[in-house]
């Protein structure tokens, strides 16, 4: 398989993951939605590295299927919806970089946030192995989710 084919495969995995993730959040997350479709796109050794300081980042490092399920439970408590408005991607073998323009709606306040997230993602055997998201405007996210 060529490098370009592998990068496209990584992007194809992420497209499916993003759809499953958005559906999970929209259905209410943990205890209200099935996690099976999300888990289908995660390597058993998956690691998510979240930046500290956001309302859903917790410890910052989430490992394995259980860790990602706990992260998405917290994420789903924070957001009632997420809509991918624009996506660009670049890849090389098992790595894909994705620029997402996303609109979130906060559960606590009902406020919407339209922001950019850049993600560095590694895929192994057709499943996400590692994800490092970088949020363009963390202040807007914190403001939308806080009752101040």
C-alpha atoms as a PDB file:
ATOM      1  CA  UNK A   1       0.000   0.000   0.000  1.00  0.00           C
ATOM      2  CA  UNK A   2       1.407   3.416  -0.917  1.00  0.00           C
ATOM      3  CA  UNK A   3       1.993   6.207   1.603  1.00  0.00           C
ATOM      4  CA  UNK A   4      -0.860   8.180   0.042  1.00  0.00           C
ATOM      5  CA  UNK A   5      -3.225   5.175   0.336  1.00  0.00           C
ATOM      6  CA  UNK A   6      -2.299   4.700   4.004  1.00  0.00           C
ATOM      7  CA  UNK A   7      -2.906   8.401   4.737  1.00  0.00           C
ATOM      8  CA  UNK A   8      -6.275   8.181   3.008  1.00  0.00           C
ATOM      9  CA  UNK A   9      -7.054   5.099   5.080  1.00  0.00           C
ATOM     10  CA  UNK A  10      -6.192   7.036   8.248  1.00  0.00           C
ATOM     11  CA  UNK A  11      -8.495   9.870   7.152  1.00  0.00           C
ATOM     12  CA  UNK A  12     -11.280   7.398   6.308  1.00  0.00           C
ATOM     13  CA  UNK A  13     -11.020   5.978   9.843  1.00  0.00           C
ATOM     14  CA  UNK A  14     -11.214   9.468  11.322  1.00  0.00           C
ATOM     15  CA  UNK A  15     -14.240  10.460   9.219  1.00  0.00           C
ATOM     16  CA  UNK A  16     -16.108   7.459  10.628  1.00  0.00           C
ATOM     17  CA  UNK A  17     -14.874   8.196  14.151  1.00  0.00           C
ATOM     18  CA  UNK A  18     -16.027  11.836  13.954  1.00  0.00           C
ATOM     19  CA  UNK A  19     -19.525  10.770  12.848  1.00  0.00           C
ATOM     20  CA  UNK A  20     -19.751   8.223  15.672  1.00  0.00           C
ATOM     21  CA  UNK A  21     -18.451  10.745  18.223  1.00  0.00           C
ATOM     22  CA  UNK A  22     -20.954  13.438  17.164  1.00  0.00           C
ATOM     23  CA  UNK A  23     -23.828  10.934  17.302  1.00  0.00           C
ATOM     24  CA  UNK A  24     -22.740   9.771  20.766  1.00  0.00           C
ATOM     25  CA  UNK A  25     -22.649  13.340  22.097  1.00  0.00           C
ATOM     26  CA  UNK A  26     -25.999  14.227  20.502  1.00  0.00           C
ATOM     27  CA  UNK A  27     -27.611  11.137  22.064  1.00  0.00           C
ATOM     28  CA  UNK A  28     -26.530  12.276  25.524  1.00  0.00           C
ATOM     29  CA  UNK A  29     -23.306  10.322  25.992  1.00  0.00           C
ATOM     30  CA  UNK A  30     -22.595   7.917  28.828  1.00  0.00           C
ATOM     31  CA  UNK A  31     -25.610   5.935  30.009  1.00  0.00           C
ATOM     32  CA  UNK A  32     -27.799   7.263  27.197  1.00  0.00           C
ATOM     33  CA  UNK A  33     -25.978   6.240  24.039  1.00  0.00           C
ATOM     34  CA  UNK A  34     -24.139   3.143  22.906  1.00  0.00           C
ATOM     35  CA  UNK A  35     -20.366   3.517  22.971  1.00  0.00           C
ATOM     36  CA  UNK A  36     -19.867   0.525  20.646  1.00  0.00           C
ATOM     37  CA  UNK A  37     -19.711   2.515  17.390  1.00  0.00           C
ATOM     38  CA  UNK A  38     -17.132   4.926  18.830  1.00  0.00           C
ATOM     39  CA  UNK A  39     -15.051   2.051  20.242  1.00  0.00           C
ATOM     40  CA  UNK A  40     -15.007   0.331  16.836  1.00  0.00           C
ATOM     41  CA  UNK A  41     -12.606   3.041  15.602  1.00  0.00           C
ATOM     42  CA  UNK A  42     -10.267   2.966  18.623  1.00  0.00           C
ATOM     43  CA  UNK A  43      -7.153   0.859  19.025  1.00  0.00           C
ATOM     44  CA  UNK A  44      -7.191  -1.025  22.362  1.00  0.00           C
ATOM     45  CA  UNK A  45      -4.077   0.982  23.360  1.00  0.00           C
ATOM     46  CA  UNK A  46      -5.527   4.355  22.299  1.00  0.00           C
ATOM     47  CA  UNK A  47      -4.291   7.454  24.138  1.00  0.00           C
ATOM     48  CA  UNK A  48      -5.911  10.886  24.065  1.00  0.00           C
ATOM     49  CA  UNK A  49      -3.789  13.783  25.290  1.00  0.00           C
ATOM     50  CA  UNK A  50      -5.975  16.774  26.216  1.00  0.00           C
ATOM     51  CA  UNK A  51      -4.578  20.183  27.119  1.00  0.00           C
ATOM     52  CA  UNK A  52      -5.122  21.154  30.756  1.00  0.00           C
ATOM     53  CA  UNK A  53      -7.554  23.859  31.783  1.00  0.00           C
ATOM     54  CA  UNK A  54     -10.629  23.076  29.715  1.00  0.00           C
ATOM     55  CA  UNK A  55     -13.856  21.939  31.406  1.00  0.00           C
ATOM     56  CA  UNK A  56     -13.652  18.429  29.915  1.00  0.00           C
ATOM     57  CA  UNK A  57      -9.921  17.664  30.011  1.00  0.00           C
ATOM     58  CA  UNK A  58      -9.710  16.092  33.449  1.00  0.00           C
ATOM     59  CA  UNK A  59      -6.271  14.593  34.041  1.00  0.00           C
ATOM     60  CA  UNK A  60      -5.260  15.403  30.469  1.00  0.00           C
ATOM     61  CA  UNK A  61      -4.374  11.824  29.496  1.00  0.00           C
ATOM     62  CA  UNK A  62      -7.042   9.238  28.723  1.00  0.00           C
ATOM     63  CA  UNK A  63      -5.966   5.664  27.926  1.00  0.00           C
ATOM     64  CA  UNK A  64      -7.673   2.656  26.396  1.00  0.00           C
ATOM     65  CA  UNK A  65     -11.311   2.108  25.544  1.00  0.00           C
ATOM     66  CA  UNK A  66     -12.375   2.713  29.160  1.00  0.00           C
ATOM     67  CA  UNK A  67     -10.402   5.945  29.340  1.00  0.00           C
ATOM     68  CA  UNK A  68     -11.894   7.262  26.121  1.00  0.00           C
ATOM     69  CA  UNK A  69     -15.367   6.297  27.287  1.00  0.00           C
ATOM     70  CA  UNK A  70     -14.799   8.242  30.528  1.00  0.00           C
ATOM     71  CA  UNK A  71     -13.501  11.206  28.528  1.00  0.00           C
ATOM     72  CA  UNK A  72     -16.524  11.155  26.223  1.00  0.00           C
ATOM     73  CA  UNK A  73     -18.830  10.935  29.248  1.00  0.00           C
ATOM     74  CA  UNK A  74     -17.306  14.163  30.573  1.00  0.00           C
ATOM     75  CA  UNK A  75     -17.294  15.698  27.096  1.00  0.00           C
ATOM     76  CA  UNK A  76     -20.984  14.805  26.634  1.00  0.00           C
ATOM     77  CA  UNK A  77     -21.844  16.380  29.979  1.00  0.00           C
ATOM     78  CA  UNK A  78     -20.213  19.582  28.711  1.00  0.00           C
ATOM     79  CA  UNK A  79     -21.689  19.708  25.189  1.00  0.00           C
ATOM     80  CA  UNK A  80     -25.193  18.939  23.956  1.00  0.00           C
ATOM     81  CA  UNK A  81     -24.093  18.974  20.319  1.00  0.00           C
ATOM     82  CA  UNK A  82     -21.073  19.231  18.085  1.00  0.00           C
ATOM     83  CA  UNK A  83     -21.198  19.923  14.376  1.00  0.00           C
ATOM     84  CA  UNK A  84     -18.193  19.666  12.071  1.00  0.00           C
ATOM     85  CA  UNK A  85     -18.479  22.693   9.766  1.00  0.00           C
ATOM     86  CA  UNK A  86     -15.187  22.363   7.859  1.00  0.00           C
ATOM     87  CA  UNK A  87     -12.441  19.782   7.816  1.00  0.00           C
ATOM     88  CA  UNK A  88      -9.071  19.748   6.109  1.00  0.00           C
ATOM     89  CA  UNK A  89      -6.570  16.943   6.488  1.00  0.00           C
ATOM     90  CA  UNK A  90      -3.009  16.053   5.617  1.00  0.00           C
ATOM     91  CA  UNK A  91      -1.433  12.657   6.105  1.00  0.00           C
ATOM     92  CA  UNK A  92       1.703  10.622   5.806  1.00  0.00           C
ATOM     93  CA  UNK A  93       1.495   6.870   6.377  1.00  0.00           C
ATOM     94  CA  UNK A  94      -0.151   6.275   9.746  1.00  0.00           C
ATOM     95  CA  UNK A  95      -0.418   9.928  10.764  1.00  0.00           C
ATOM     96  CA  UNK A  96      -3.081  12.450   9.870  1.00  0.00           C
ATOM     97  CA  UNK A  97      -3.372  16.096  10.856  1.00  0.00           C
ATOM     98  CA  UNK A  98      -6.925  17.399  10.854  1.00  0.00           C
ATOM     99  CA  UNK A  99      -8.058  21.008  10.982  1.00  0.00           C
ATOM    100  CA  UNK A 100     -11.635  21.001  12.249  1.00  0.00           C
ATOM    101  CA  UNK A 101     -13.944  23.972  12.399  1.00  0.00           C
ATOM    102  CA  UNK A 102     -16.506  22.861  14.958  1.00  0.00           C
ATOM    103  CA  UNK A 103     -19.656  24.356  16.427  1.00  0.00           C
ATOM    104  CA  UNK A 104     -20.400  23.199  19.969  1.00  0.00           C
ATOM    105  CA  UNK A 105     -23.477  23.934  22.077  1.00  0.00           C
ATOM    106  CA  UNK A 106     -22.867  23.979  25.833  1.00  0.00           C
ATOM    107  CA  UNK A 107     -25.312  22.006  27.994  1.00  0.00           C
ATOM    108  CA  UNK A 108     -24.975  24.318  31.007  1.00  0.00           C
ATOM    109  CA  UNK A 109     -25.574  27.624  29.215  1.00  0.00           C
ATOM    110  CA  UNK A 110     -26.983  26.821  25.771  1.00  0.00           C
ATOM    111  CA  UNK A 111     -24.274  29.027  24.258  1.00  0.00           C
ATOM    112  CA  UNK A 112     -22.668  28.070  20.969  1.00  0.00           C
ATOM    113  CA  UNK A 113     -18.954  28.168  20.242  1.00  0.00           C
ATOM    114  CA  UNK A 114     -17.637  28.158  16.674  1.00  0.00           C
ATOM    115  CA  UNK A 115     -13.922  27.326  16.933  1.00  0.00           C
ATOM    116  CA  UNK A 116     -10.968  25.599  15.320  1.00  0.00           C
ATOM    117  CA  UNK A 117      -9.296  22.463  16.615  1.00  0.00           C
ATOM    118  CA  UNK A 118      -6.113  21.076  15.112  1.00  0.00           C
ATOM    119  CA  UNK A 119      -5.563  17.390  15.848  1.00  0.00           C
ATOM    120  CA  UNK A 120      -2.454  15.289  15.386  1.00  0.00           C
ATOM    121  CA  UNK A 121      -3.624  11.687  15.076  1.00  0.00           C
ATOM    122  CA  UNK A 122      -1.859   8.356  14.655  1.00  0.00           C
ATOM    123  CA  UNK A 123      -3.770   5.356  13.339  1.00  0.00           C
ATOM    124  CA  UNK A 124      -2.770   1.712  13.638  1.00  0.00           C
ATOM    125  CA  UNK A 125      -4.502  -1.157  11.841  1.00  0.00           C
ATOM    126  CA  UNK A 126      -7.501   0.986  10.885  1.00  0.00           C
ATOM    127  CA  UNK A 127      -8.113   2.408  14.379  1.00  0.00           C
ATOM    128  CA  UNK A 128      -7.111   5.601  16.168  1.00  0.00           C
ATOM    129  CA  UNK A 129      -4.044   4.972  18.345  1.00  0.00           C
ATOM    130  CA  UNK A 130      -3.196   8.484  19.543  1.00  0.00           C
ATOM    131  CA  UNK A 131      -4.795  11.910  19.395  1.00  0.00           C
ATOM    132  CA  UNK A 132      -3.410  15.294  20.442  1.00  0.00           C
ATOM    133  CA  UNK A 133      -5.958  18.111  19.961  1.00  0.00           C
ATOM    134  CA  UNK A 134      -4.981  21.787  20.034  1.00  0.00           C
ATOM    135  CA  UNK A 135      -7.822  24.266  20.614  1.00  0.00           C
ATOM    136  CA  UNK A 136      -7.616  27.655  18.911  1.00  0.00           C
ATOM    137  CA  UNK A 137      -9.727  29.553  21.450  1.00  0.00           C
ATOM    138  CA  UNK A 138      -9.869  27.823  24.851  1.00  0.00           C
ATOM    139  CA  UNK A 139     -11.180  31.013  26.483  1.00  0.00           C
ATOM    140  CA  UNK A 140     -14.334  30.939  24.331  1.00  0.00           C
ATOM    141  CA  UNK A 141     -14.893  27.298  25.289  1.00  0.00           C
ATOM    142  CA  UNK A 142     -14.513  28.011  29.009  1.00  0.00           C
ATOM    143  CA  UNK A 143     -16.773  31.092  28.801  1.00  0.00           C
ATOM    144  CA  UNK A 144     -19.537  29.205  26.954  1.00  0.00           C
ATOM    145  CA  UNK A 145     -19.557  26.366  29.460  1.00  0.00           C
ATOM    146  CA  UNK A 146     -19.421  28.452  32.658  1.00  0.00           C
ATOM    147  CA  UNK A 147     -22.201  30.032  34.635  1.00  0.00           C
ATOM    148  CA  UNK A 148     -20.533  33.336  35.564  1.00  0.00           C
END
